CSV table of C-alpha atoms and ligand atoms in Angstrom, one decimal:
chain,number,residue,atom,x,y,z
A,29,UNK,CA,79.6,110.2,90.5
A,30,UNK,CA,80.6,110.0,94.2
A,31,UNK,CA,78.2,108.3,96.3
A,32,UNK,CA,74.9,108.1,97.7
A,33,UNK,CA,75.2,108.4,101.4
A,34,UNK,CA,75.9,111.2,104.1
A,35,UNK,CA,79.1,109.8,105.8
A,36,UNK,CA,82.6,111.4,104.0
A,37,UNK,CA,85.3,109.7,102.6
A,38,UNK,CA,88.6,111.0,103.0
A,39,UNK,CA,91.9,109.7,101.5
A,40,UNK,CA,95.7,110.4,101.9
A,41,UNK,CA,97.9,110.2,99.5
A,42,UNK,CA,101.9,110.3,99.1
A,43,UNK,CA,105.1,108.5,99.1
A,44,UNK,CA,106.9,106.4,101.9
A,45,UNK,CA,107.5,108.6,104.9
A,46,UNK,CA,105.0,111.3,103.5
A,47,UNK,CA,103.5,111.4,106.9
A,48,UNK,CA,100.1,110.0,105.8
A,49,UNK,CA,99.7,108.0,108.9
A,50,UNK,CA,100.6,110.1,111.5
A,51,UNK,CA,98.3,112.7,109.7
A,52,UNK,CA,95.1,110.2,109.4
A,53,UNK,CA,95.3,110.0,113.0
A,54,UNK,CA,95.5,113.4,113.7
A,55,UNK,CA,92.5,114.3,111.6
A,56,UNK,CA,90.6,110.8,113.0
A,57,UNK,CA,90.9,112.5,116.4
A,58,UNK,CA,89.9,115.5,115.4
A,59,UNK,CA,86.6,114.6,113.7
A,60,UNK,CA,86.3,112.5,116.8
A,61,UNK,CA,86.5,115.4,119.4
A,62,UNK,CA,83.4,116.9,117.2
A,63,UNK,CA,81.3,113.7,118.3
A,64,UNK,CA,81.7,111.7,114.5
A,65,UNK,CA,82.0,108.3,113.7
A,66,UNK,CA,85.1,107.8,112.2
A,67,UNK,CA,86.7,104.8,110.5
A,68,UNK,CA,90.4,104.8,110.0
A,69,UNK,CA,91.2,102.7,107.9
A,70,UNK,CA,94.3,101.5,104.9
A,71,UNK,CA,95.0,100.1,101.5
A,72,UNK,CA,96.2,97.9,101.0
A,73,UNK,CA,94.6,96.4,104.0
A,74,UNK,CA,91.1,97.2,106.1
A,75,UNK,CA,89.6,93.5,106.5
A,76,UNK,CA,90.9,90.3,107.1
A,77,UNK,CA,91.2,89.4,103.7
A,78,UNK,CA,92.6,92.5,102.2
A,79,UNK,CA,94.9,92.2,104.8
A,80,UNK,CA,96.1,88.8,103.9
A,81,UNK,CA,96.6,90.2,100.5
A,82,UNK,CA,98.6,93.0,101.7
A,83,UNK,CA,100.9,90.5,103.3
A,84,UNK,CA,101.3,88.7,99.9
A,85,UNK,CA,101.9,92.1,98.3
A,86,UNK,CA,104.3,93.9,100.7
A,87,UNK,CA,106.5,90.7,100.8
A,88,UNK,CA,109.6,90.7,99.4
A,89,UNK,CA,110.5,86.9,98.8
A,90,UNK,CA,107.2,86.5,96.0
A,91,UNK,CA,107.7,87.6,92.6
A,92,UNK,CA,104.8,89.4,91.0
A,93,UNK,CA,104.2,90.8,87.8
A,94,UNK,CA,103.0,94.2,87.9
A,95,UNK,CA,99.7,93.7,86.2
A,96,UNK,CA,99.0,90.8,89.1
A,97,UNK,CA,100.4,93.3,91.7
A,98,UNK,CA,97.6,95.8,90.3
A,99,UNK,CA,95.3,93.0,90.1
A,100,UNK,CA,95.8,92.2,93.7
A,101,UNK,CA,95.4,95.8,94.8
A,102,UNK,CA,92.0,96.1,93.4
A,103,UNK,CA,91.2,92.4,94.9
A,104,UNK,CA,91.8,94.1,98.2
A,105,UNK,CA,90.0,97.0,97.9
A,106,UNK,CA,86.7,95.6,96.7
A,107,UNK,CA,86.3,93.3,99.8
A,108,UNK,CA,87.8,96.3,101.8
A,109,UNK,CA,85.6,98.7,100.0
A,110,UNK,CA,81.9,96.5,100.0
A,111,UNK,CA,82.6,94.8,103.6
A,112,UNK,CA,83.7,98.3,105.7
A,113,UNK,CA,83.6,101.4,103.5
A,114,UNK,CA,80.3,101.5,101.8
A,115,UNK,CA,78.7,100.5,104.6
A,116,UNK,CA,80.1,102.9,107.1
A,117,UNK,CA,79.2,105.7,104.5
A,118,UNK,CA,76.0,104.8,104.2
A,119,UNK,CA,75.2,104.6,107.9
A,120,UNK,CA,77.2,108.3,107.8
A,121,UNK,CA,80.6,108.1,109.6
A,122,UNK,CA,83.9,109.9,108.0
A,123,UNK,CA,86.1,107.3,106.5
A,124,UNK,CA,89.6,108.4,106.5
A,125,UNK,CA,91.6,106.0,104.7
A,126,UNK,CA,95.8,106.0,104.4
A,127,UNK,CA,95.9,105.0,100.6
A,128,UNK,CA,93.0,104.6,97.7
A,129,UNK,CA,92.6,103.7,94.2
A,130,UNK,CA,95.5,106.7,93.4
A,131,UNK,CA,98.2,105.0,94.9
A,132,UNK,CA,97.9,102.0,92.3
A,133,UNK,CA,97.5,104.9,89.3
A,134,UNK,CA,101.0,106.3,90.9
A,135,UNK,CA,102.7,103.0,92.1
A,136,UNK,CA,101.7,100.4,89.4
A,137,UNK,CA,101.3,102.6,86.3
A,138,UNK,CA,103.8,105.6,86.1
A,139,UNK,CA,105.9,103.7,88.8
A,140,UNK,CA,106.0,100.0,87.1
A,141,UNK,CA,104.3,101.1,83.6
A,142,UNK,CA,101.2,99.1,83.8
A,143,UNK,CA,98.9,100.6,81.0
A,144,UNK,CA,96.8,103.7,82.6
A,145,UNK,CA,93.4,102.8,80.8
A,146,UNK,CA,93.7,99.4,82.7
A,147,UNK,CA,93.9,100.7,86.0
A,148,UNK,CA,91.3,103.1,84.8
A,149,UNK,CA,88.6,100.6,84.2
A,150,UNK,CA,89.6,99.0,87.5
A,151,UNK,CA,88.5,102.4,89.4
A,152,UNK,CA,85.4,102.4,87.2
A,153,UNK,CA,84.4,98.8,87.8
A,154,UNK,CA,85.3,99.8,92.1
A,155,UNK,CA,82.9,102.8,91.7
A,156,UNK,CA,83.8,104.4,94.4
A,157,UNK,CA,85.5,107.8,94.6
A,158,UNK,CA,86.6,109.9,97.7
A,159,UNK,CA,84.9,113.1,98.1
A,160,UNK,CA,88.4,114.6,99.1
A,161,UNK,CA,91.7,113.6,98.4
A,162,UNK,CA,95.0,114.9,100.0
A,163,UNK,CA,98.4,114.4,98.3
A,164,UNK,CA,101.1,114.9,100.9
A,165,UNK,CA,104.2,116.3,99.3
A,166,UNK,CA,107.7,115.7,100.9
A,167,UNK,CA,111.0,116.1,98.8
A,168,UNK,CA,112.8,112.7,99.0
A,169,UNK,CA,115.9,113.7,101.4
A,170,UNK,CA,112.8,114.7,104.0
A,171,UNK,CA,111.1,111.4,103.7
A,172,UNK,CA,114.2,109.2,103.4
A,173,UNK,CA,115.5,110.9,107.0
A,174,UNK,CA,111.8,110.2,108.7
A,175,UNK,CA,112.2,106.7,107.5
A,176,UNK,CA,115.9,106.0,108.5
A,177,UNK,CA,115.0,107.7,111.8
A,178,UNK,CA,111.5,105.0,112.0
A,179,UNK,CA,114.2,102.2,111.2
A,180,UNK,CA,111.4,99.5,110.0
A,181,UNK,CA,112.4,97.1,107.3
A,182,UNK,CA,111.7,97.7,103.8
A,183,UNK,CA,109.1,96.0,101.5
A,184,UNK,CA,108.7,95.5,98.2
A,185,UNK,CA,107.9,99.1,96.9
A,186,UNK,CA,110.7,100.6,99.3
A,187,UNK,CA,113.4,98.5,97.6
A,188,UNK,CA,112.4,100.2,94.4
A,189,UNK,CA,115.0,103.0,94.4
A,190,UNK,CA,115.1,106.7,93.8
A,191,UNK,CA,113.9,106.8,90.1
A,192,UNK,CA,111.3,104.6,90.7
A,193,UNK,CA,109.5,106.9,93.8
A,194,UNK,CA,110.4,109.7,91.4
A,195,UNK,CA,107.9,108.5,88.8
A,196,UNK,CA,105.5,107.6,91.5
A,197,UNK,CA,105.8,111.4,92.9
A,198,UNK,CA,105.5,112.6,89.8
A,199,UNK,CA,102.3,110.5,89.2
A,200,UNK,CA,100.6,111.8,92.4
A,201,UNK,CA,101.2,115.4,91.1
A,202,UNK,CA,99.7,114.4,87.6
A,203,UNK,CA,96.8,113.0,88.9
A,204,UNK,CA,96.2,115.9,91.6
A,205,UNK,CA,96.7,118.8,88.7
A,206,UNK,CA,93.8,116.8,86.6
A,207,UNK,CA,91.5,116.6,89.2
A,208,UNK,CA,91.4,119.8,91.1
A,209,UNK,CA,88.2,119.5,92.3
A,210,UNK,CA,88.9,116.9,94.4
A,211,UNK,CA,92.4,116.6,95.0
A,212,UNK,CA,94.4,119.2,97.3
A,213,UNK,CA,98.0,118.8,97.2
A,214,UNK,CA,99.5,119.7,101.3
A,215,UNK,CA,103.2,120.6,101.9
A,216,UNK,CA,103.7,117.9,104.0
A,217,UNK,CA,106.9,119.2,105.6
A,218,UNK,CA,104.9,121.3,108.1
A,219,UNK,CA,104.3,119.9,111.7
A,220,UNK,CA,102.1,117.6,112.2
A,221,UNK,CA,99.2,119.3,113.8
A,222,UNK,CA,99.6,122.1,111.0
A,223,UNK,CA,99.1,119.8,108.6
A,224,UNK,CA,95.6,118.1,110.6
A,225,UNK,CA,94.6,122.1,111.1
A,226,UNK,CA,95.5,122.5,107.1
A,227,UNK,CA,93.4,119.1,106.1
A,228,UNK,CA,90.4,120.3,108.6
A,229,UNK,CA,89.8,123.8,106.8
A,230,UNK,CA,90.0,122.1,103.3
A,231,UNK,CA,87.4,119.4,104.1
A,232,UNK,CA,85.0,122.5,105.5
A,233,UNK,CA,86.1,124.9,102.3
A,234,UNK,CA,85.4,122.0,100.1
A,235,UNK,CA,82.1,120.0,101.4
A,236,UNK,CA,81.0,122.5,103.5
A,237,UNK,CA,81.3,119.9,107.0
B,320,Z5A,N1,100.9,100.5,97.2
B,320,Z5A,C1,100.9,100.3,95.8
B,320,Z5A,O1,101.9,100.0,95.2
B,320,Z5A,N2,99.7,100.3,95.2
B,320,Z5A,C2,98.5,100.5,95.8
B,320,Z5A,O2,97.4,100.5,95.2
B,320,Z5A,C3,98.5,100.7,97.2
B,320,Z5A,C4,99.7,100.7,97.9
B,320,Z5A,C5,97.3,101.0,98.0
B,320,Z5A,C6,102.1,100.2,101.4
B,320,Z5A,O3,103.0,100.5,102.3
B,320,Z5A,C7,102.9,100.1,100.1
B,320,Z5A,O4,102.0,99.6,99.1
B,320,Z5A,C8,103.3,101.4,99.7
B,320,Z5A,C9,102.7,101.7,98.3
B,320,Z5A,C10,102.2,100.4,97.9
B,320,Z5A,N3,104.8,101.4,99.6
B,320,Z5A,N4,105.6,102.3,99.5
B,320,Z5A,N5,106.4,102.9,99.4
B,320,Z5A,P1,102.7,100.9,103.8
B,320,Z5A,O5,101.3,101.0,104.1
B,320,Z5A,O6,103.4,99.9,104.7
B,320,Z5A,O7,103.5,102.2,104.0
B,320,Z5A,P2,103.3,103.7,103.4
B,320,Z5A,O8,101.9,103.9,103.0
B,320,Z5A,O9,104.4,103.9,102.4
B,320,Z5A,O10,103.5,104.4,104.8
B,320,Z5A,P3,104.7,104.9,105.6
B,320,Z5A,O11,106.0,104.5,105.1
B,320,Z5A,O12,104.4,104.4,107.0
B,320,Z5A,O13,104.7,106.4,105.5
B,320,Z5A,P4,103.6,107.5,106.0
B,320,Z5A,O14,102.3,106.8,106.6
B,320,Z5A,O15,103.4,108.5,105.0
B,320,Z5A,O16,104.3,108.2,107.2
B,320,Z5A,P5,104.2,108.1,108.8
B,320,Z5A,O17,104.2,106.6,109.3
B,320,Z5A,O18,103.0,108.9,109.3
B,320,Z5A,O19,105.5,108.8,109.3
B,320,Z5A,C11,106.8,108.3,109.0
B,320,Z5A,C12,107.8,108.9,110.1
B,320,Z5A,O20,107.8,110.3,110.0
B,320,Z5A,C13,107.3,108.6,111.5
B,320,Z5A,O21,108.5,108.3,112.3
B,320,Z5A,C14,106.6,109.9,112.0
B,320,Z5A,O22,106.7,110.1,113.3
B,320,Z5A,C15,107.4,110.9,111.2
B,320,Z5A,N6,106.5,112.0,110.8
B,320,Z5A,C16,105.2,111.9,110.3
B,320,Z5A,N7,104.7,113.1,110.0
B,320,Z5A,C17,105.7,114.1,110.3
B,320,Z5A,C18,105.8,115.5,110.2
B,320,Z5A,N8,104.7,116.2,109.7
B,320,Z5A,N9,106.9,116.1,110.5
B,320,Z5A,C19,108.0,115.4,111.0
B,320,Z5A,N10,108.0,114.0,111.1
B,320,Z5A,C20,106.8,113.4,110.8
């Protein structure tokens, strides 16, 4: 099941430096020139107190299993998702949000091997699900340069290393090959407004708006 409301939800998916941001931007614009509410929003983070979790989860100097990382993850997005997505879907706005309930399948369970039938009761229990989801695929030289040219300082999943963001990558394109109908995996190397242009004709091709 979905949801029962006439806003959209839209997420974006990928590694670090993917270009998810810059992308949820472009497409928040877009939606915005055609006279929609939009939310732009992120996971983790969205409300005050999933963004006090974020801090506790991005920071590198607090040890956390990965089972309390997941557990934390899904603490964030049910205040995110009851206190600003449902709500904005139900009063019909497009919420595009940088990171869902994929990211913790990709990160905490092929990344840091916490068991996938956990994280899949934590999605059920959440009951949410985006009505599109785009994976934005980068090969890792292209995402490493974008970062190294950003120059921000790294948290606690970009200390993880190549083979870790290998089995994350390779999670995203497991879960996007099972779930065709609602995934849509975008070469992510194109330019930015290609890629906005790219995500536009696949949310009309796939929900008809
Ligand atoms: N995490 C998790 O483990 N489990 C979960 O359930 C969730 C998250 C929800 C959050 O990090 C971390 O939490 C994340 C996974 C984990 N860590 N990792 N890795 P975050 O929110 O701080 O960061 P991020 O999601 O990884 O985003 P990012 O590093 O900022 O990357 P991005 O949003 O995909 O890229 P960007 O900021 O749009 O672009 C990066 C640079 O490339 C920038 O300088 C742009 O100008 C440039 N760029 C962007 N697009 C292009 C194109 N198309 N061409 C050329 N250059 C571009």
């Amino acid at each position: 099941m979905s949801h029962n409301r006439s806003g959209l939800f839209i997420t974006l998916e990928g590694g670090e430096g993917a270009g998810k941001s810059t992308a949820a931007q472009g497409l928040a614009d877009l939606f915005r020139a055609e006279g929609r509410e939009v939310i732009a929003t992120r996971e983790p983070g969205g409300t005050k107190g999933a963004e006090a979790i974020r801090a506790l989860l991005l920071a590198t100097d607090t040890p956390l299993a990965p089972m309390a990382q997941t557990m934390l993850h899904f603490a964030a997005r049910a205040d995110h998702v009851e206190a600003l997505i449902r709500p904005a879907l139900a009063r019909g706005a497009i919420v595009i949000c940088d990171r869902y309930y994929d990211s913790t399948m990709a990160y905490q369970s092929y990344g840091q091997g916490v068991d996938i039938g956990a994280i899949a009761s934590l999605i059920r229990l959440i009951n949410l699900h985006p009505d599109i989801t785009f994976f934005l695929d980068v090969p890792a030289d292209v995402a490493q340069t974008r970062l190294a040219a950003r120059g921000a300082a790294s948290d606690r999943y970009e200390r993880q290393g190549a083979d870790f963001m290998a089995r994350v990558a390779h999670g995203f394109r497991a879960i996007a090959t099972a779930e065709p109908g609602r995934c849509m995996i975008i070469d992510a190397t194109a330019q930015p407004q290609d890629l906005v242009a790219q995500m536009r004709r696949g949310i009309a091709a796939r929900t008809g708006r």
